[in-house]
Tab-separated table of C-alpha atoms in Angstrom:
chain	number	residue	atom	x	y	z
A	142	UNK	CA	158.211	163.491	111.640
A	143	UNK	CA	159.572	161.978	108.418
A	144	UNK	CA	159.810	164.323	105.477
A	145	UNK	CA	158.030	163.312	102.304
A	146	UNK	CA	159.970	162.970	99.141
A	147	UNK	CA	159.449	166.143	97.031
A	148	UNK	CA	159.258	164.100	93.882
A	149	UNK	CA	156.453	161.885	95.246
A	150	UNK	CA	154.522	164.972	96.342
A	151	UNK	CA	154.818	166.563	92.902
A	152	UNK	CA	153.762	163.324	91.175
A	153	UNK	CA	150.651	163.011	93.353
A	154	UNK	CA	149.645	166.616	92.678
A	155	UNK	CA	150.206	166.113	88.965
A	156	UNK	CA	148.012	162.989	88.939
A	157	UNK	CA	145.209	164.844	90.687
A	158	UNK	CA	145.416	167.751	88.312
A	159	UNK	CA	145.138	165.446	85.275
A	160	UNK	CA	141.695	164.120	86.255
A	161	UNK	CA	139.887	166.993	84.554
A	162	UNK	CA	142.126	167.079	81.446
A	163	UNK	CA	140.913	165.440	78.213
A	164	UNK	CA	142.838	162.381	77.087
A	165	UNK	CA	143.831	164.008	73.790
A	166	UNK	CA	145.696	166.789	75.635
A	167	UNK	CA	147.115	164.372	78.141
A	168	UNK	CA	148.847	162.440	75.343
A	169	UNK	CA	150.753	165.529	74.308
A	170	UNK	CA	152.520	165.699	77.659
A	171	UNK	CA	155.940	164.100	77.867
A	172	UNK	CA	156.000	160.626	79.241
A	173	UNK	CA	156.835	160.370	82.905
A	174	UNK	CA	160.298	159.070	83.731
A	175	UNK	CA	161.556	157.124	86.660
A	176	UNK	CA	164.609	157.872	88.684
A	177	UNK	CA	166.989	156.666	85.950
A	178	UNK	CA	165.417	158.931	83.358
A	179	UNK	CA	163.769	156.055	81.471
A	180	UNK	CA	160.177	156.053	80.302
A	181	UNK	CA	157.724	154.387	82.670
A	182	UNK	CA	155.881	152.696	79.783
A	183	UNK	CA	157.358	150.522	77.086
A	184	UNK	CA	157.769	152.162	73.730
A	185	UNK	CA	156.032	150.746	70.720
A	186	UNK	CA	152.785	149.931	72.622
A	187	UNK	CA	149.751	150.526	70.502
A	188	UNK	CA	147.436	153.272	71.625
A	189	UNK	CA	143.749	152.318	71.664
A	190	UNK	CA	141.542	154.676	69.740
A	191	UNK	CA	138.437	155.796	71.551
A	192	UNK	CA	135.609	158.249	71.209
A	193	UNK	CA	136.215	159.330	74.780
A	194	UNK	CA	139.577	161.096	74.069
A	195	UNK	CA	138.094	164.572	74.540
A	196	UNK	CA	136.271	163.652	77.741
A	197	UNK	CA	137.901	164.403	81.140
A	198	UNK	CA	139.092	161.346	83.007
A	199	UNK	CA	136.876	162.062	86.022
A	200	UNK	CA	133.747	162.072	83.799
A	201	UNK	CA	134.876	158.967	81.956
A	202	UNK	CA	135.365	157.085	85.225
A	203	UNK	CA	131.889	158.064	86.396
A	204	UNK	CA	130.364	157.052	83.080
A	205	UNK	CA	132.017	153.626	83.010
A	206	UNK	CA	131.276	153.014	86.686
A	207	UNK	CA	127.604	153.734	86.097
A	208	UNK	CA	127.426	151.353	83.120
A	209	UNK	CA	129.022	148.576	85.189
A	210	UNK	CA	126.505	149.097	87.970
A	211	UNK	CA	123.611	148.860	85.528
A	212	UNK	CA	124.983	145.641	84.013
A	213	UNK	CA	125.556	144.207	87.451
A	214	UNK	CA	121.987	144.995	88.497
A	215	UNK	CA	120.646	143.330	85.361
A	216	UNK	CA	122.734	140.224	85.956
A	217	UNK	CA	121.790	140.016	89.598
A	218	UNK	CA	118.146	140.869	89.103
A	219	UNK	CA	116.209	138.041	90.704
A	220	UNK	CA	113.664	136.092	88.747
A	221	UNK	CA	110.130	137.160	89.161
A	222	UNK	CA	108.421	135.053	91.741
A	223	UNK	CA	105.424	133.228	90.471
A	224	UNK	CA	102.294	134.256	92.221
A	225	UNK	CA	100.840	131.457	94.226
A	226	UNK	CA	97.275	130.744	93.340
A	227	UNK	CA	94.948	130.970	96.294
A	228	UNK	CA	94.025	127.609	97.706
A	229	UNK	CA	90.560	126.591	96.731
A	230	UNK	CA	88.601	125.513	99.717
A	231	UNK	CA	86.494	122.451	99.083
A	232	UNK	CA	83.343	122.338	101.093
A	233	UNK	CA	82.580	118.927	102.475
A	234	UNK	CA	78.976	118.075	101.920
A	235	UNK	CA	77.670	115.833	104.625
A	236	UNK	CA	75.054	113.355	103.620
A	237	UNK	CA	71.873	113.574	105.567
A	238	UNK	CA	70.880	110.409	107.293
A	239	UNK	CA	67.659	109.017	105.981
A	240	UNK	CA	64.990	108.587	108.571
A	241	UNK	CA	63.245	105.853	106.560
A	242	UNK	CA	63.828	102.538	108.373
A	243	UNK	CA	64.645	99.357	106.500
A	244	UNK	CA	61.630	97.240	107.367
A	245	UNK	CA	63.078	94.200	105.592
A	246	UNK	CA	65.583	93.819	108.442
A	247	UNK	CA	62.740	92.634	110.684
A	248	UNK	CA	62.527	89.375	108.724
A	249	UNK	CA	66.163	88.502	109.460
A	250	UNK	CA	65.553	88.785	113.218
A	251	UNK	CA	62.668	86.312	113.241
A	252	UNK	CA	63.203	82.632	114.031
A	253	UNK	CA	62.281	81.651	110.488
A	254	UNK	CA	64.673	84.277	109.147
A	255	UNK	CA	67.509	82.767	111.177
A	256	UNK	CA	66.695	79.280	109.862
A	257	UNK	CA	66.786	80.644	106.295
A	258	UNK	CA	70.197	82.218	106.913
A	259	UNK	CA	71.581	78.908	108.217
A	260	UNK	CA	70.266	77.161	105.111
A	261	UNK	CA	71.681	79.758	102.696
A	262	UNK	CA	75.194	79.020	104.003
A	263	UNK	CA	74.951	75.375	102.843
A	264	UNK	CA	71.966	75.163	100.489
A	265	UNK	CA	73.856	73.127	97.813
A	266	UNK	CA	73.943	70.154	100.205
A	267	UNK	CA	70.116	69.954	100.170
A	268	UNK	CA	68.713	71.831	97.139
A	269	UNK	CA	69.226	70.838	93.510
A	270	UNK	CA	69.322	74.103	91.587
A	271	UNK	CA	69.419	74.878	88.743
A	272	UNK	CA	67.399	71.930	87.509
A	273	UNK	CA	68.946	69.069	85.572
A	274	UNK	CA	67.048	70.180	82.477
A	275	UNK	CA	68.592	73.675	82.642
A	276	UNK	CA	72.089	72.345	83.262
A	277	UNK	CA	71.977	69.887	80.346
A	278	UNK	CA	70.336	72.205	77.826
A	279	UNK	CA	72.477	72.437	74.669
A	280	UNK	CA	73.742	75.926	73.733
A	281	UNK	CA	72.560	77.620	70.550
A	282	UNK	CA	74.940	78.081	67.582
A	283	UNK	CA	77.755	80.561	68.472
A	284	UNK	CA	76.903	80.093	72.186
A	285	UNK	CA	78.667	78.146	74.913
A	286	UNK	CA	78.104	77.437	78.613
A	287	UNK	CA	79.326	80.217	80.902
A	288	UNK	CA	81.981	78.909	83.285
A	289	UNK	CA	80.770	78.364	86.880
A	290	UNK	CA	77.185	79.174	85.834
A	291	UNK	CA	75.486	75.973	84.656
A	292	UNK	CA	72.316	76.760	82.743
A	293	UNK	CA	73.676	80.078	81.459
A	294	UNK	CA	74.993	80.406	77.880
A	295	UNK	CA	77.023	83.232	76.381
A	296	UNK	CA	77.443	84.179	72.728
A	297	UNK	CA	81.080	84.102	71.627
A	298	UNK	CA	80.750	85.246	67.993
A	299	UNK	CA	78.351	86.818	65.554
A	300	UNK	CA	76.002	89.800	65.889
A	301	UNK	CA	74.843	88.654	69.358
A	302	UNK	CA	78.387	88.634	70.724
A	303	UNK	CA	78.407	88.865	74.544
A	304	UNK	CA	74.686	88.189	74.920
A	305	UNK	CA	73.647	85.965	77.848
A	306	UNK	CA	70.815	83.448	77.812
A	307	UNK	CA	69.718	82.235	81.254
A	308	UNK	CA	67.739	78.971	81.312
A	309	UNK	CA	67.516	78.766	85.126
A	310	UNK	CA	64.188	79.095	86.922
A	311	UNK	CA	64.723	81.974	89.360
A	312	UNK	CA	61.310	81.502	90.968
A	313	UNK	CA	62.832	78.440	92.653
A	314	UNK	CA	66.321	79.821	93.259
A	315	UNK	CA	67.735	79.481	96.803
A	316	UNK	CA	67.446	83.136	97.836
A	317	UNK	CA	66.104	84.656	101.054
A	318	UNK	CA	62.788	85.779	99.551
A	319	UNK	CA	61.936	82.394	98.056
A	320	UNK	CA	62.988	80.393	101.109
A	321	UNK	CA	61.250	82.681	103.608
A	322	UNK	CA	57.943	81.921	101.893
A	323	UNK	CA	58.273	78.239	102.835
A	324	UNK	CA	56.837	76.915	106.121
A	325	UNK	CA	59.369	76.599	108.915
A	326	UNK	CA	58.755	72.840	109.041
A	327	UNK	CA	59.984	72.477	105.418
A	328	UNK	CA	62.928	74.773	106.098
A	329	UNK	CA	63.941	72.638	109.096
A	330	UNK	CA	63.850	69.501	106.954
A	331	UNK	CA	66.056	71.075	104.272
A	332	UNK	CA	68.435	72.431	106.916
A	333	UNK	CA	68.721	69.022	108.606
A	334	UNK	CA	69.609	67.429	105.246
A	335	UNK	CA	72.182	70.124	104.531
A	336	UNK	CA	73.846	69.712	107.967
A	337	UNK	CA	73.874	65.928	107.669
A	338	UNK	CA	75.482	65.937	104.214
A	339	UNK	CA	78.003	68.626	105.126
A	340	UNK	CA	79.096	66.815	108.307
A	341	UNK	CA	79.375	63.511	106.486
A	342	UNK	CA	81.551	64.875	103.665
A	343	UNK	CA	83.773	66.797	106.064
A	344	UNK	CA	84.281	63.747	108.296
A	345	UNK	CA	85.364	61.698	105.306
A	346	UNK	CA	87.944	64.227	104.165
A	347	UNK	CA	89.065	65.655	107.516
A	348	UNK	CA	88.130	63.318	110.393
A	349	UNK	CA	89.908	65.486	112.948
A	350	UNK	CA	88.544	68.838	111.775
A	351	UNK	CA	87.731	71.262	114.600
A	352	UNK	CA	84.618	72.310	112.642
A	353	UNK	CA	82.838	68.998	113.162
A	354	UNK	CA	81.816	69.671	116.815
A	355	UNK	CA	80.604	73.165	115.893
A	356	UNK	CA	78.502	71.889	112.971
A	357	UNK	CA	76.920	69.166	115.115
A	358	UNK	CA	76.080	71.729	117.795
A	359	UNK	CA	74.412	74.056	115.270
A	360	UNK	CA	72.435	71.158	113.764
A	361	UNK	CA	71.190	70.151	117.200
A	362	UNK	CA	70.052	73.684	118.050
A	363	UNK	CA	68.226	73.999	114.725
A	364	UNK	CA	66.393	70.736	115.293
A	365	UNK	CA	64.934	72.082	118.549
A	366	UNK	CA	63.231	75.073	116.913
A	367	UNK	CA	59.458	75.192	117.384
A	368	UNK	CA	58.186	75.375	113.786
A	369	UNK	CA	54.621	76.384	114.749
A	370	UNK	CA	55.765	79.266	116.915
A	371	UNK	CA	58.234	80.371	114.245
A	372	UNK	CA	55.432	80.482	111.652
A	373	UNK	CA	53.261	82.677	113.864
A	374	UNK	CA	56.149	85.056	114.398
A	375	UNK	CA	56.874	85.164	110.651
A	376	UNK	CA	53.219	85.885	109.858
A	377	UNK	CA	53.157	88.785	112.305
A	378	UNK	CA	56.338	90.169	110.741
A	379	UNK	CA	54.758	90.115	107.288
A	380	UNK	CA	51.656	91.969	108.521
A	381	UNK	CA	53.821	94.600	110.236
A	382	UNK	CA	55.926	95.020	107.107
A	383	UNK	CA	52.857	95.548	104.910
A	384	UNK	CA	51.517	98.084	107.400
A	385	UNK	CA	54.754	100.088	107.487
A	386	UNK	CA	55.291	100.069	103.730
A	387	UNK	CA	51.703	100.765	102.690
A	388	UNK	CA	52.283	104.511	102.453
A	389	UNK	CA	55.365	104.070	100.228
A	390	UNK	CA	53.560	102.177	97.489
């Protein structure tokens, strides 16, 4: 075994023994020298003044170590996690299906109802509405004709700004209710005129249009409708409707 240097052994023991000695007393000891007899520390270095001079080194080390740990814990302390708000459950309210039938649908399924629907798709080829009188009526002061609505005037200035004045006769307007009240014979005549005019205008503009054969086929089928039978069916539908809706009035 290698023998330890006596000087190194003495220096280690001396360092251990100085742990419990106050700094003020430790300064009074002669400075340690190296092998050449020189001081280990440079002369002229300023000594830092401290309130801990009378405290043993071992206690001072513990005190400083504890303060570092506290500072480290503060620096590393994680941010408080925000509490997640509980999800609010939204109850889905299902709408109850109404058991009240729509009795008006019965009119659309009748033969007359189907003729009316064919006419409503092209009524402007056979019905002149609104009337010429309504279309040519002069607007009042501060009023002008509403675009795309002949017979309707709108106020553009003054205290009545935005007010609408409708000169059209809605009792004769081409709607399902008004047309359904007509006899099927009259409806067939109007529908024939509408088909004829529509086919003629389309043939002039687009002679090779693929819609021409379809329009002619529909016009032919409509012309074969039995008006008398359709009227009887429509009358029965009206009676049934009045019977079903009597309790609701």
